[in-house]
Amino acid sequence: MKVFCVAEYRFEELNPLSIELLNLANQIKGDGTAEAVVIGKDVGKYAEELAKYADKVWKVEDDSLENYTPDLYVDVLLQLAEREKPDLILIGNTAQGGEFAPYLAAKMNVPIATDVVAVDVSDGVKVSRYLMQGKLMVDLKLKSTPAVLTIRQGVFKEGPEVGGEIVDAGIKPSKESRRKFVSYIEPEVGEVDITQADIIVSVGRGIEDASNIELAEELAELLGGVVAGSRPVIDNGWLPKDRQVGISGKVVKPKLYLALGISGAFQHIMGMKDSELIIAINKDPEAPIFGVAHYGVVADLFEVVPELIEKLKEIKG
Ligand SMILES: Cc1cc2nc3c(=O)[nH]c(=O)nc-3n(C[C@H](O)[C@H](O)[C@H](O)COP(=O)(O)OP(=O)(O)OC[C@H]3O[C@@H](n4cnc5c(N)ncnc54)[C@H](O)[C@@H]3O)c2cc1C
């Protein structure tokens, strides 16, 4: 089968997911081809990198493609797909891919499956994908090809080197974009990066008030860690946004995650469940956080934490 992989890059760097798409394409192509498509103004250096893993790299270049816009990406991909007739079009399941992939599938009037983690082409095209924030996995069979798949990052890391050719697709956008790229807005870098911390003392609504954050800070300092929080703590302005753990915050995997007064809503759990050691202090024995904690203390945090601080001070002398 002929498998197209749409490359993605930003700030002069190819997203490694572009190579992962080619790894998957090489796995499933059979006696067909794994072909990368790279779109932009001057994409030669990306094409060279991609060619190591592709049978062919299509360059689609034009001044108007310098910055990504979904309508022009779809416009040129439609032209190329119509001419070259790929069986599958693989796109990264990123913010960018998640935007233009459904648009492309709708314009082509073909099936789409998103956030795919496995593909089997032994009998038609079957894919596996997660639902409900990873709680459930489903297998889907696509009714027809061509089809569009968006692929989850980090799944297809291994693949062969192929050494293919680079070809100018000779395709230009057929229209002007309805969106104009203005500039990138870099996120503010906070003084603490919780994703890099080995020890996190994380506070939830159970901390009750901004003035009590001090308690967590004192404990974190004694442990050599940093303070993070659940969403209500951030929404209340008790901690800055870059300290939020969870699906709409950051994913952390510290050596120790100490959860103080956090109930354990799944939106929070998704951001910390892979921590090496999870200790939860909560006065509600039914709190879901105890479902992921390695050790649980059913108690009032305002009793336990000061005692813990005293003990640590004693130990440290
Ligand atoms: C789209 C969406 C995205 C979301 N994203 C996130 C996210 O990224 N991160 C996140 O955290 N949440 C997120 N949420 C919110 C999430 O659903 C929960 O509402 C939130 O995690 C609850 O925070 P909490 O555990 O601090 O508060 P609560 O659920 O109110 O729990 C407080 C806990 O503290 C305990 N407690 C109270 N007093 C004490 C005490 N003195 N000692 C010990 N324990 C005490 C209580 O028993 C309770 O279990 C999101 C929600 C939505 C809808």
XYZ file of C-alpha atoms and ligand atoms in Angstrom:
370
model
C 0.000 0.000 0.000
C 1.048 3.585 -0.599
C 1.276 5.438 2.714
C 1.640 9.209 2.891
C 3.095 10.792 6.041
C 2.624 14.536 6.474
C 5.680 16.003 8.209
C 5.518 18.667 10.896
C 8.216 21.100 11.989
C 8.521 24.270 14.014
C 11.304 26.684 14.905
C 13.623 25.095 12.331
C 13.246 21.599 13.794
C 11.469 18.581 12.434
C 9.039 17.113 14.955
C 10.358 13.559 15.686
C 6.776 12.379 15.258
C 7.286 12.891 11.501
C 9.862 10.072 11.577
C 7.549 7.973 13.765
C 4.877 8.264 11.052
C 7.403 6.899 8.562
C 8.334 4.060 10.948
C 4.684 3.042 11.002
C 4.362 3.493 7.234
C 7.377 1.213 6.684
C 5.783 -1.402 8.955
C 2.494 -1.505 7.057
C 3.422 -0.621 3.472
C 3.968 -4.256 2.362
C 5.269 -4.058 -1.206
C 4.119 -0.438 -1.441
C 5.856 2.762 -0.357
C 6.275 5.037 2.649
C 6.174 8.589 1.302
C 6.679 11.782 3.288
C 5.061 15.072 2.349
C 6.692 18.234 3.616
C 4.986 21.551 3.057
C 6.503 25.006 3.480
C 8.586 27.744 1.928
C 12.041 26.239 1.953
C 11.831 22.679 3.191
C 14.975 21.118 1.697
C 16.655 20.379 5.023
C 13.560 18.655 6.411
C 13.212 16.664 3.183
C 16.771 15.400 3.538
C 16.160 14.182 7.073
C 12.884 12.542 6.076
C 14.432 10.842 3.039
C 16.525 8.664 5.364
C 13.327 6.894 6.419
C 11.107 7.297 3.337
C 10.948 5.730 -0.106
C 10.054 9.148 -1.433
C 9.732 12.668 -0.064
C 7.362 15.093 -1.751
C 8.345 18.735 -1.328
C 5.481 21.194 -1.645
C 7.009 24.664 -1.619
C 5.586 28.132 -1.981
C 6.125 31.502 -0.283
C 2.531 31.434 0.943
C 3.248 28.161 2.767
C 5.979 29.647 4.960
C 3.780 29.377 8.034
C 1.215 26.655 8.617
C -2.401 27.455 7.819
C -4.965 24.629 7.717
C -6.720 25.764 4.546
C -3.548 25.875 2.438
C -2.240 22.594 3.878
C -5.516 20.931 2.954
C -5.552 22.628 -0.450
C -2.133 21.282 -1.486
C -2.664 17.868 0.133
C -5.922 17.458 -1.765
C -4.157 18.169 -5.043
C -1.329 15.754 -4.259
C -3.645 12.999 -2.992
C -5.842 13.298 -6.063
C -2.842 12.888 -8.331
C -0.813 10.293 -6.377
C -3.678 8.303 -4.839
C -2.278 7.220 -1.437
C -4.133 4.456 0.432
C -3.480 5.985 3.843
C -2.513 9.476 4.948
C -0.783 9.549 8.344
C -0.708 12.819 10.265
C 0.679 13.516 13.743
C -1.907 13.685 16.498
C -0.685 17.133 17.494
C -2.485 20.458 17.851
C -1.646 21.147 14.202
C -2.505 17.665 12.909
C -5.658 17.580 15.000
C -6.765 20.728 13.238
C -6.210 19.945 9.567
C -6.625 16.127 9.500
C -10.436 16.129 9.992
C -10.686 19.013 7.529
C -8.718 16.997 4.950
C -10.755 13.813 5.532
C -14.009 15.744 5.185
C -12.849 17.394 1.953
C -11.750 14.007 0.556
C -14.934 12.413 1.895
C -12.932 9.524 3.400
C -12.857 7.865 6.864
C -10.670 9.233 9.644
C -9.481 7.751 12.954
C -7.672 9.964 15.449
C -5.089 9.379 18.197
C -4.266 5.950 16.788
C -1.768 3.730 18.649
C -1.841 0.561 16.502
C -2.580 -0.219 12.861
C -3.192 -3.656 11.331
C -3.527 -3.971 7.563
C -3.710 -7.772 7.291
C -7.452 -7.680 6.533
C -8.532 -4.182 5.529
C -7.395 -1.405 7.863
C -7.947 -1.931 11.589
C -6.785 0.606 14.140
C -6.674 0.849 17.927
C -7.217 4.101 19.745
C -7.891 5.297 23.259
C -11.130 6.852 24.428
C -12.066 8.746 27.591
C -8.601 10.095 28.386
C -6.989 6.681 28.099
C -9.471 4.756 30.238
C -10.789 2.652 27.378
C -9.239 1.280 24.201
C -11.258 0.493 21.073
C -10.502 -1.355 17.852
C -12.037 0.118 14.728
C -12.233 -1.249 11.216
C -12.235 1.380 8.497
C -14.914 0.830 5.885
C -12.760 1.940 2.995
C -9.498 3.439 1.843
C -8.122 5.978 1.234
C -8.341 7.055 4.849
C -6.738 9.575 7.172
C -5.189 8.534 10.501
C -3.722 10.779 13.170
C -1.024 8.958 15.110
C -0.130 9.349 18.775
C 3.392 10.550 19.522
C 5.919 8.165 21.061
C 4.409 4.857 19.890
C 6.349 4.078 16.701
C 9.849 5.031 17.748
C 11.748 2.248 15.974
C 12.032 1.817 12.248
C 14.383 1.041 9.390
C 16.467 3.498 7.405
C 15.298 3.496 3.802
C 17.164 6.215 1.911
C 14.598 7.428 -0.600
C 14.467 10.161 -3.215
C 13.345 13.766 -2.837
C 10.891 14.987 -5.447
C 9.448 18.439 -6.051
C 5.697 17.841 -6.115
C 5.188 20.786 -8.470
C 2.069 21.768 -6.574
C 1.098 25.299 -5.542
C -1.827 26.498 -3.436
C -4.828 27.186 -5.643
C -6.065 30.045 -3.461
C -5.103 32.511 -0.777
C -5.378 31.507 2.857
C -8.280 32.943 4.783
C -6.032 33.083 7.837
C -2.900 35.126 8.197
C -0.162 33.953 10.530
C 0.930 36.823 12.771
C 3.442 35.552 15.323
C 4.209 32.834 17.830
C 3.491 33.663 21.447
C 5.967 31.884 23.702
C 4.564 30.725 27.053
C 5.963 32.524 30.060
C 8.634 30.432 31.690
C 7.969 30.192 35.409
C 10.767 29.988 37.946
C 9.885 26.364 38.745
C 9.452 23.586 36.193
C 7.357 20.961 37.984
C 7.901 18.440 35.169
C 11.587 18.259 36.099
C 11.145 17.963 39.880
C 11.996 14.711 41.703
C 9.808 15.572 44.668
C 6.442 17.299 44.433
C 4.248 18.375 47.323
C 0.900 18.896 45.645
C -1.994 20.682 47.281
C -5.700 20.472 46.564
C -8.768 22.332 47.690
C -8.277 20.700 51.089
C -5.555 23.290 51.747
C -8.494 25.702 52.191
C -6.786 29.041 51.712
C -3.855 30.797 50.036
C -2.293 31.507 53.416
C -1.916 27.747 54.046
C 0.255 27.231 50.947
C 3.162 28.224 53.214
C 2.754 24.925 55.016
C 3.237 22.977 51.784
C 6.159 25.206 50.849
C 7.898 24.547 54.139
C 7.422 20.801 53.718
C 8.607 20.918 50.099
C 11.710 22.852 51.085
C 12.600 20.347 53.798
C 12.137 17.493 51.326
C 14.072 19.277 48.587
C 11.004 19.448 46.371
C 8.592 21.921 44.803
C 4.937 22.783 45.341
C 2.284 22.048 42.713
C -1.491 21.925 42.872
C -4.811 20.745 41.546
C -6.887 22.946 39.297
C -9.069 24.625 41.948
C -5.904 25.796 43.694
C -4.705 27.395 40.466
C -8.167 28.764 39.589
C -8.311 30.392 43.021
C -4.982 32.074 42.299
C -3.229 30.363 45.227
C -0.486 29.042 42.901
C 0.577 30.134 39.387
C -0.827 28.331 36.348
C 2.478 26.614 35.533
C 2.149 24.605 38.780
C -1.085 22.850 37.762
C -0.983 19.057 37.510
C -3.490 17.285 35.279
C -4.937 17.061 31.816
C -5.272 20.807 31.453
C -2.023 21.375 33.345
C 1.229 19.425 33.307
C 2.034 15.737 33.348
C 4.576 14.929 36.058
C 6.479 11.752 36.958
C 8.483 12.611 40.073
C 10.144 10.105 42.395
C 7.732 11.236 45.135
C 4.289 12.809 44.713
C 2.804 13.850 48.030
C -0.875 14.746 47.565
C -2.353 16.909 50.314
C -6.133 17.370 50.322
C -6.583 16.272 46.705
C -9.661 14.154 45.963
C -8.202 12.428 42.884
C -10.507 13.426 40.033
C -9.420 11.604 36.867
C -8.407 14.919 35.273
C -5.848 15.224 38.067
C -4.832 11.548 38.146
C -3.964 11.633 34.432
C -1.255 14.146 35.255
C 0.489 12.270 38.096
C -0.402 8.569 38.024
C 3.006 7.526 36.682
C 4.884 9.024 39.636
C 7.267 6.484 41.190
C 5.846 6.840 44.710
C 2.501 8.426 45.508
C 1.552 9.266 49.087
C -1.856 10.807 49.719
C -3.163 12.542 52.802
C -6.919 13.008 52.781
C -9.498 12.972 55.533
C -12.023 11.129 53.357
C -11.253 7.369 53.292
C -13.321 7.067 50.103
C -11.303 9.687 48.189
C -10.365 8.279 44.747
C -6.759 9.452 45.203
C -6.279 6.390 47.427
C -6.935 4.259 44.332
C -3.607 5.356 42.807
C -1.627 6.071 45.994
C 1.035 3.589 47.122
C 0.577 4.833 50.691
C -2.476 6.609 52.057
C -3.007 8.526 55.271
C -6.625 9.093 56.243
C -6.215 12.180 58.362
C -6.500 15.935 58.576
C -3.578 17.412 56.674
C -3.386 20.291 59.151
C -2.514 17.758 61.840
C -0.198 15.518 59.811
C 1.810 18.095 57.863
C 3.007 20.155 60.877
C 4.068 16.912 62.572
C 5.883 15.827 59.435
C 7.649 19.181 59.299
C 8.731 18.843 62.939
C 10.037 15.303 62.353
C 11.980 16.368 59.263
C 13.487 19.290 61.166
C 14.517 16.914 63.940
C 16.120 14.501 61.465
C 17.919 17.313 59.686
C 19.087 18.714 63.002
C -12.084 19.891 31.258
C -11.572 19.770 32.664
C -10.216 19.791 32.869
C -9.711 19.670 34.162
N -8.371 19.668 34.341
C -7.874 19.487 35.575
C -6.471 19.418 35.792
O -5.665 19.543 34.873
N -6.037 19.231 37.056
C -6.879 19.093 38.121
O -6.400 18.918 39.255
N -8.208 19.164 37.940
C -8.720 19.373 36.702
N -10.061 19.467 36.535
C -10.915 19.550 37.736
C -11.213 18.195 38.339
O -12.364 17.652 37.756
C -11.482 18.338 39.846
O -12.536 19.247 40.046
C -10.272 18.813 40.627
O -9.144 18.016 40.331
C -10.562 18.711 42.114
O -9.506 19.287 42.812
P -9.237 18.919 44.333
O -8.998 17.470 44.455
O -8.179 19.844 44.806
O -10.592 19.390 45.038
P -11.788 18.548 45.630
O -12.308 17.578 44.648
O -12.724 19.532 46.202
O -11.122 17.703 46.790
C -10.620 18.236 47.964
C -10.206 17.052 48.823
O -9.578 17.529 49.987
C -9.963 16.710 51.061
N -9.791 17.507 52.274
C -10.478 18.611 52.642
N -9.989 19.118 53.784
C -8.968 18.300 54.151
C -8.079 18.292 55.244
N -8.113 19.236 56.191
N -7.166 17.303 55.318
C -7.100 16.324 54.381
N -7.931 16.292 53.324
C -8.844 17.274 53.201
C -11.391 16.329 50.794
O -11.726 15.118 51.458
C -11.374 16.173 49.280
O -11.121 14.829 48.906
C -10.585 19.562 35.263
C -11.960 19.545 35.036
C -12.444 19.648 33.756
C -13.922 19.611 33.552
